[in-house]
Coordinates of C-alpha atoms and ligand atoms in Angstrom, one line a residue:
M642 CA -24.6 9.9 -14.8
S643 CA -27.5 8.3 -12.9
T644 CA -27.8 6.0 -10.1
V645 CA -27.0 2.4 -10.7
S646 CA -27.2 -0.2 -8.1
E647 CA -29.3 -1.0 -5.1
H648 CA -26.6 -0.4 -2.6
G649 CA -23.5 1.1 -4.4
A650 CA -24.9 4.5 -4.7
L651 CA -23.9 7.2 -7.0
K652 CA -25.6 10.5 -6.3
G653 CA -26.8 12.5 -9.3
A654 CA -24.4 14.2 -11.5
N655 CA -25.6 17.7 -10.3
E656 CA -24.6 17.0 -6.7
Q657 CA -21.1 18.2 -5.8
A658 CA -19.6 15.2 -4.4
P659 CA -20.9 11.9 -5.6
M660 CA -19.9 9.1 -3.3
L661 CA -19.2 5.4 -3.5
V662 CA -21.0 3.7 -0.8
D663 CA -21.0 -0.1 -0.1
Q664 CA -23.7 -2.3 1.3
H665 CA -22.5 -1.8 4.8
G666 CA -22.8 1.9 4.6
R667 CA -19.0 2.5 4.2
H668 CA -17.9 5.4 2.0
I669 CA -15.1 4.6 -0.3
D670 CA -12.9 7.7 -0.9
Y671 CA -9.4 6.1 -1.0
V672 CA -8.0 3.9 -3.7
R673 CA -4.7 2.2 -4.0
L674 CA -3.3 1.7 -7.5
S675 CA -0.8 -0.9 -8.3
V676 CA 1.1 0.5 -11.2
T677 CA 3.4 -2.6 -11.8
D678 CA 4.0 -6.0 -10.4
R679 CA 7.8 -5.9 -11.2
C680 CA 10.3 -4.9 -8.7
D681 CA 14.1 -4.4 -8.5
F682 CA 14.0 -6.1 -5.0
R683 CA 12.9 -9.5 -3.9
C684 CA 12.0 -9.0 -0.2
V685 CA 11.7 -12.4 1.5
Y686 CA 8.2 -11.6 3.0
C687 CA 6.9 -10.3 -0.3
M688 CA 8.3 -12.4 -3.2
S689 CA 9.8 -15.7 -3.8
E690 CA 13.4 -15.6 -5.2
E691 CA 12.3 -16.7 -8.7
M692 CA 9.3 -14.7 -9.6
T693 CA 7.4 -14.8 -12.9
F694 CA 6.0 -11.5 -13.8
L695 CA 2.9 -10.8 -15.8
P696 CA 3.1 -10.7 -19.6
R697 CA 2.9 -7.0 -20.8
K698 CA -0.5 -7.6 -22.4
Q699 CA -2.1 -8.6 -19.1
V700 CA -0.9 -5.3 -17.5
L701 CA -2.9 -2.2 -17.6
S702 CA -1.3 0.5 -19.8
L703 CA -0.5 3.9 -18.3
E704 CA -3.3 5.3 -20.1
E705 CA -5.7 2.8 -18.7
I706 CA -4.4 3.4 -15.2
Y707 CA -5.0 7.0 -15.6
Q708 CA -8.5 6.5 -16.9
V709 CA -9.3 4.5 -13.7
A710 CA -7.8 7.1 -11.5
K711 CA -9.7 9.8 -13.2
S712 CA -13.0 7.9 -12.9
F713 CA -12.6 7.3 -9.3
T714 CA -11.9 10.9 -8.5
E715 CA -15.0 11.9 -10.4
L716 CA -16.8 9.5 -8.1
G717 CA -15.6 11.3 -5.0
V718 CA -12.4 9.5 -4.3
N719 CA -10.0 12.2 -3.1
K720 CA -7.1 10.1 -2.0
L721 CA -5.0 8.0 -4.3
R722 CA -1.9 5.8 -3.4
L723 CA 0.5 4.5 -6.1
T724 CA 2.2 1.3 -5.3
G725 CA 3.2 -2.1 -6.7
G726 CA 5.6 -4.0 -7.1
E727 CA 8.0 -1.0 -7.1
P728 CA 6.0 1.9 -8.8
L729 CA 9.1 3.8 -9.6
V730 CA 10.7 1.1 -11.8
R731 CA 7.7 1.2 -14.2
K732 CA 8.8 2.8 -17.5
N733 CA 7.5 6.4 -18.0
V734 CA 5.7 6.2 -14.6
M735 CA 6.6 10.0 -14.0
S736 CA 4.3 10.9 -16.9
L737 CA 1.4 9.0 -15.2
I738 CA 2.2 10.7 -11.8
E739 CA 2.3 14.0 -13.4
K740 CA -1.2 13.6 -15.0
I741 CA -2.8 12.1 -11.9
G742 CA -1.3 15.0 -9.7
K743 CA -3.4 17.4 -11.8
L744 CA -6.8 15.6 -11.4
P745 CA -9.3 18.0 -9.9
G746 CA -10.8 16.7 -6.7
L747 CA -7.7 14.9 -5.5
K748 CA -6.7 16.0 -2.1
E749 CA -3.9 13.6 -1.5
L750 CA -1.5 11.8 -3.8
L751 CA 0.5 9.2 -2.0
L752 CA 3.3 6.8 -2.9
T753 CA 4.7 3.7 -1.4
T754 CA 8.3 2.8 -2.6
N755 CA 11.3 0.9 -1.7
G756 CA 13.4 4.0 -2.0
S757 CA 15.7 2.7 -4.6
Q758 CA 14.9 5.4 -7.3
L759 CA 14.3 8.2 -4.8
E760 CA 17.7 9.9 -5.0
K761 CA 16.9 11.0 -8.6
L762 CA 13.0 11.1 -8.4
A763 CA 12.2 12.8 -5.0
V764 CA 12.2 16.3 -6.4
P765 CA 10.2 15.4 -9.6
L766 CA 7.7 13.5 -7.5
K767 CA 7.2 16.5 -5.2
E768 CA 6.7 18.7 -8.2
A769 CA 4.3 16.3 -9.7
G770 CA 2.0 16.7 -6.7
V771 CA 2.9 13.8 -4.5
T772 CA 2.1 14.9 -1.1
R773 CA 3.3 12.0 1.1
I774 CA 5.7 9.1 0.8
N775 CA 6.1 5.7 2.5
I776 CA 9.5 4.2 2.2
S777 CA 10.2 0.7 3.1
L778 CA 13.3 0.0 5.2
D779 CA 13.8 -3.1 7.3
S780 CA 17.3 -3.0 8.3
L781 CA 20.1 -0.5 8.9
N782 CA 22.8 -3.1 8.4
A783 CA 24.0 -3.4 4.8
E784 CA 24.3 -7.2 4.9
S785 CA 21.1 -7.9 6.5
F786 CA 19.3 -5.4 4.4
H787 CA 20.7 -7.2 1.3
R788 CA 19.5 -10.5 2.7
M789 CA 15.9 -9.3 3.4
T790 CA 15.6 -7.6 0.1
R791 CA 17.8 -10.2 -1.8
T792 CA 19.0 -7.4 -4.2
G793 CA 18.8 -4.1 -2.4
K794 CA 21.6 -1.7 -1.6
L795 CA 21.1 0.0 1.8
E796 CA 23.3 3.0 1.0
K797 CA 21.3 3.8 -2.2
V798 CA 18.1 3.6 -0.3
Q799 CA 19.3 5.8 2.5
R800 CA 20.5 8.4 0.0
G801 CA 16.9 8.2 -1.4
I802 CA 15.4 8.7 2.0
E803 CA 17.6 11.8 2.5
A804 CA 16.7 13.2 -0.8
A805 CA 12.9 12.7 0.1
V806 CA 13.5 14.5 3.4
A807 CA 15.3 17.4 1.6
A808 CA 12.5 17.5 -1.1
G809 CA 10.1 18.7 1.6
F810 CA 7.0 16.3 1.3
D811 CA 4.1 16.9 3.7
A812 CA 5.1 13.6 5.5
I813 CA 7.4 10.7 5.1
R814 CA 6.9 7.4 6.9
L815 CA 9.3 4.5 7.0
N816 CA 7.5 1.1 6.6
T817 CA 9.2 -1.8 8.6
V818 CA 8.3 -5.3 8.6
I819 CA 9.8 -7.0 11.6
L820 CA 10.6 -10.7 11.2
R821 CA 11.7 -13.0 14.0
G822 CA 15.3 -14.2 13.5
R823 CA 16.1 -11.6 11.0
N824 CA 15.7 -8.0 12.2
E825 CA 13.8 -8.0 15.6
H826 CA 16.9 -6.7 17.2
E827 CA 16.7 -3.5 15.0
I828 CA 13.4 -2.3 16.2
L829 CA 15.0 0.5 18.2
D830 CA 17.7 1.4 15.8
L831 CA 15.1 1.8 13.0
L832 CA 13.0 4.0 15.3
E833 CA 16.0 6.2 16.2
Y834 CA 16.9 6.5 12.6
A835 CA 13.4 7.9 11.9
L836 CA 13.6 10.2 15.0
G837 CA 16.9 11.6 13.8
L838 CA 15.5 12.5 10.4
G839 CA 12.3 13.9 11.9
I840 CA 10.2 11.5 9.9
N841 CA 7.5 8.9 11.0
I842 CA 7.8 5.1 11.1
A843 CA 5.2 2.3 11.0
Y844 CA 5.7 -1.3 12.0
I845 CA 3.8 -3.7 9.8
E846 CA 2.9 -7.2 10.8
E847 CA 3.8 -9.8 8.3
M848 CA 0.7 -10.8 6.3
P849 CA 0.1 -14.2 4.8
L850 CA -0.1 -13.1 1.2
G851 CA 1.3 -15.6 -1.2
E852 CA 3.6 -18.6 -0.5
V853 CA 7.1 -17.5 0.2
S854 CA 10.2 -19.8 -0.2
D855 CA 12.3 -18.6 2.7
H856 CA 10.4 -19.3 5.9
E857 CA 7.2 -20.4 7.4
R858 CA 5.1 -17.3 8.1
G859 CA 4.0 -18.6 11.5
D860 CA 7.6 -18.8 12.7
T861 CA 8.6 -15.2 11.7
M862 CA 5.6 -13.1 12.4
V863 CA 6.3 -10.7 15.3
S864 CA 3.2 -9.2 16.7
N865 CA 2.9 -5.4 17.1
E866 CA 2.3 -5.8 20.7
E867 CA 5.7 -7.3 21.1
V868 CA 7.4 -4.4 19.1
M869 CA 5.4 -1.9 21.0
A870 CA 6.6 -3.3 24.3
V871 CA 10.3 -3.0 23.2
I872 CA 9.8 0.6 22.2
N873 CA 7.9 1.6 25.3
E874 CA 10.8 0.5 27.5
R875 CA 13.0 3.1 26.0
Y876 CA 10.7 5.6 24.4
P877 CA 7.3 5.9 26.2
L878 CA 4.5 6.1 23.5
T879 CA 1.5 8.4 23.8
P880 CA -1.5 7.4 21.7
I881 CA -2.7 10.0 19.1
E882 CA -6.3 10.4 18.2
M883 CA -6.0 9.9 14.5
T884 CA -8.3 7.9 12.4
T885 CA -7.0 6.5 9.2
A886 CA -9.9 4.2 8.7
G887 CA -7.3 1.5 8.2
P888 CA -5.5 -1.1 10.3
S889 CA -3.1 1.5 11.9
R890 CA -2.8 2.9 15.3
Y891 CA -0.6 5.9 15.9
Y892 CA 1.5 7.1 18.8
R893 CA 4.0 9.8 19.5
V894 CA 7.3 9.5 21.0
E895 CA 7.5 11.8 24.0
S896 CA 10.0 14.5 23.4
H897 CA 10.0 13.9 19.6
G898 CA 7.8 15.0 16.8
S899 CA 7.7 11.7 15.0
K900 CA 4.6 9.5 14.9
V901 CA 5.0 5.7 15.4
G902 CA 2.4 3.5 13.6
F903 CA 1.5 0.0 14.2
I904 CA -0.2 -1.7 11.3
S905 CA -1.8 -5.0 12.4
P906 CA -4.0 -6.2 9.5
V907 CA -4.1 -9.7 10.9
S908 CA -4.6 -9.3 14.6
H909 CA -6.4 -6.0 14.6
N910 CA -10.0 -5.8 13.1
F911 CA -10.4 -2.5 11.3
C912 CA -13.0 -3.6 8.8
D913 CA -16.0 -1.6 10.1
T914 CA -14.5 1.7 9.1
C915 CA -12.7 0.5 5.9
N916 CA -12.8 3.2 3.2
R917 CA -10.6 1.8 0.6
V918 CA -10.4 -0.4 -2.4
R919 CA -7.4 -1.6 -4.5
L920 CA -6.7 -2.0 -8.3
T921 CA -4.3 -4.6 -9.2
V922 CA -1.9 -4.0 -12.2
E923 CA -4.1 -6.5 -14.2
G924 CA -7.1 -4.3 -13.6
R925 CA -8.7 -6.4 -11.0
L926 CA -10.6 -4.1 -8.6
L927 CA -10.1 -5.8 -5.1
L928 CA -12.7 -4.8 -2.7
C929 CA -10.8 -6.2 0.3
L930 CA -7.1 -6.9 1.0
G931 CA -8.0 -10.2 2.7
N932 CA -10.5 -11.5 0.4
E933 CA -10.8 -12.4 -3.3
H934 CA -13.9 -10.4 -4.0
S935 CA -13.2 -8.5 -7.1
M936 CA -14.3 -7.0 -10.5
D937 CA -12.3 -7.3 -13.7
L938 CA -12.0 -3.6 -14.8
R939 CA -9.5 -4.5 -17.5
K940 CA -12.3 -6.3 -19.5
V941 CA -14.5 -3.3 -19.1
L942 CA -11.7 -0.9 -20.1
R943 CA -10.8 -3.0 -23.2
E944 CA -14.3 -3.7 -24.3
N945 CA -15.3 0.0 -24.0
P946 CA -12.1 1.9 -24.9
G947 CA -12.2 5.5 -23.7
N948 CA -15.7 5.2 -22.3
D949 CA -15.5 6.8 -18.7
E950 CA -19.3 6.4 -18.1
V951 CA -19.5 2.6 -18.6
L952 CA -16.3 2.3 -16.5
K953 CA -17.9 4.4 -13.6
E954 CA -21.0 2.3 -13.8
H955 CA -19.0 -0.8 -13.1
I956 CA -17.0 0.7 -10.3
I957 CA -20.2 1.7 -8.6
K958 CA -21.6 -1.9 -9.2
A959 CA -18.4 -3.3 -7.7
M960 CA -19.1 -1.6 -4.4
D961 CA -21.9 -4.2 -3.7
L962 CA -19.1 -6.9 -3.7
K963 CA -17.2 -5.3 -0.8
P964 CA -17.2 -7.9 2.1
L965 CA -17.9 -7.0 5.7
R966 CA -14.5 -8.1 7.0
H967 CA -11.4 -9.9 6.0
Y968 CA -10.5 -13.5 6.6
F969 CA -6.7 -13.8 6.4
Y970 CA -6.6 -16.9 8.3
D971 CA -9.1 -19.8 8.5
K972 CA -8.2 -22.4 11.1
D973 CA -4.7 -20.8 11.0
E974 CA -4.3 -21.5 7.3
P975 CA -3.5 -18.6 5.1
Q976 CA -6.4 -18.1 2.7
L977 CA -4.7 -16.1 0.0
V978 CA -2.3 -17.1 -2.7
R979 CA -2.0 -13.6 -4.0
F980 CA 1.4 -11.9 -3.5
M981 CA 1.7 -8.5 -1.9
N982 CA 3.4 -7.1 -5.2
M983 CA 0.4 -8.2 -7.1
T984 CA -2.1 -6.7 -4.6
G985 CA -0.4 -3.4 -4.0
G986 CA 0.6 -2.9 -0.5
Ligands
SAM1050 N1 7.8 -1.7 -3.5 C1 7.2 -0.7 -2.6 C2 7.7 -0.9 -1.1 O1 8.3 -1.9 -0.9 O2 7.4 0.0 -0.4 C3 5.7 -0.8 -2.6 C4 4.9 -2.1 -2.7 S1 5.2 -3.1 -1.2 C5 4.3 -4.5 -1.6 C6 4.3 -2.2 0.0 C7 4.6 -2.5 1.4 O3 4.0 -3.8 1.7 C8 6.0 -2.5 1.8 O4 6.1 -1.5 2.9 C9 6.3 -3.9 2.3 O5 7.1 -4.0 3.3 C10 4.9 -4.4 2.6 N2 4.8 -5.9 2.5 C11 5.0 -6.6 1.4 N3 4.8 -8.0 1.6 C12 4.3 -8.0 2.9 C13 3.7 -9.0 3.7 N4 3.6 -10.3 3.3 N5 3.3 -8.6 5.0 C14 3.3 -7.4 5.4 N6 3.8 -6.4 4.7 C15 4.2 -6.7 3.4
SF4_1051 FE1 9.6 -5.2 -4.0 FE2 8.2 -3.7 -2.3 FE3 7.8 -6.3 -2.5 FE4 10.1 -5.5 -1.5 S1 8.0 -5.2 -0.5 S2 9.8 -7.1 -3.1 S3 10.4 -3.7 -2.6 S4 7.3 -4.8 -4.0

């Protein structure tokens, strides 16, 4: 494989670690793959109640997703995250995860899940090579959990979380979206639940992705500053020097091992160190969560079946499209109509 574009550089095939570099000098070594847009939940901040999912033909096959994952790792990507929709509801997803887990060059295989299938899948996931898991949990009250997810059963998810803890992943993190008027009073309960299990927790600010039916985003968004102030009153937080090259800042609760993350994609500008791109389940390579810059890799895959070289050339070219920064809001108006389940959280 030779070099391709002016900026999106691929080093020669003989060099040990070819790297994807964008026009702004950022190395891309982390890819998030959405393996389905479908989900068994309908979280109020993520989906509308009546969702139309993509017709099967528009969705990448498991083989196509694997081909993309493999090509990225051959281009120096060493960290992959599987997400969705709910990745674990895709039929035969375990066969894909097992294959991806064996890719040479992969250092970390991560998964983001709502936890509904973890009771039965935690052990197989660990055996397939998944190193770390993020599990979404927004409430510890069965009724309010059901209201926020519209379909979810808290008990089942908690059993899934316990199964994941028992399976012994390198790390487990709860992902919590705090919404005003819904679960803002549970900030400390959720933290204490994580502390009790010896796992980490991250509070994510609501992002304006897609039109939701339940609420106006501006009315419900609770800033991480606010969440942090509530926690600090009871549990003083000590900042941890840890670079994720993403929109998260991490702290440790004094007297506990758990880390507490704050993910502020809207109010915190992390773009200058951004090292990641995303693949939607339709095969659109999104160069930025907060922009529409993308390349249609499904077209490339389907016009050149099984041709890894052509696929890699397009991936390299796509790096030139990565914008310098996100623009979630313009004059306070959300700019994106994409839903999070399409984008891959
Ligand atoms: N279904 C899986 C889950 O819920 O963990 C994976 C996909 S989900 C889209 C990934 C993460 O995105 C979840 O932690 C969820 O809470 C978060 N999320 C979804 N919509 C969001 C939004 N509008 N703003 C902030 N976070 C959001
Ligand atoms: Fe499903 Fe995850 Fe979106 Fe909730 S946040 S609706 S679990 S994809």
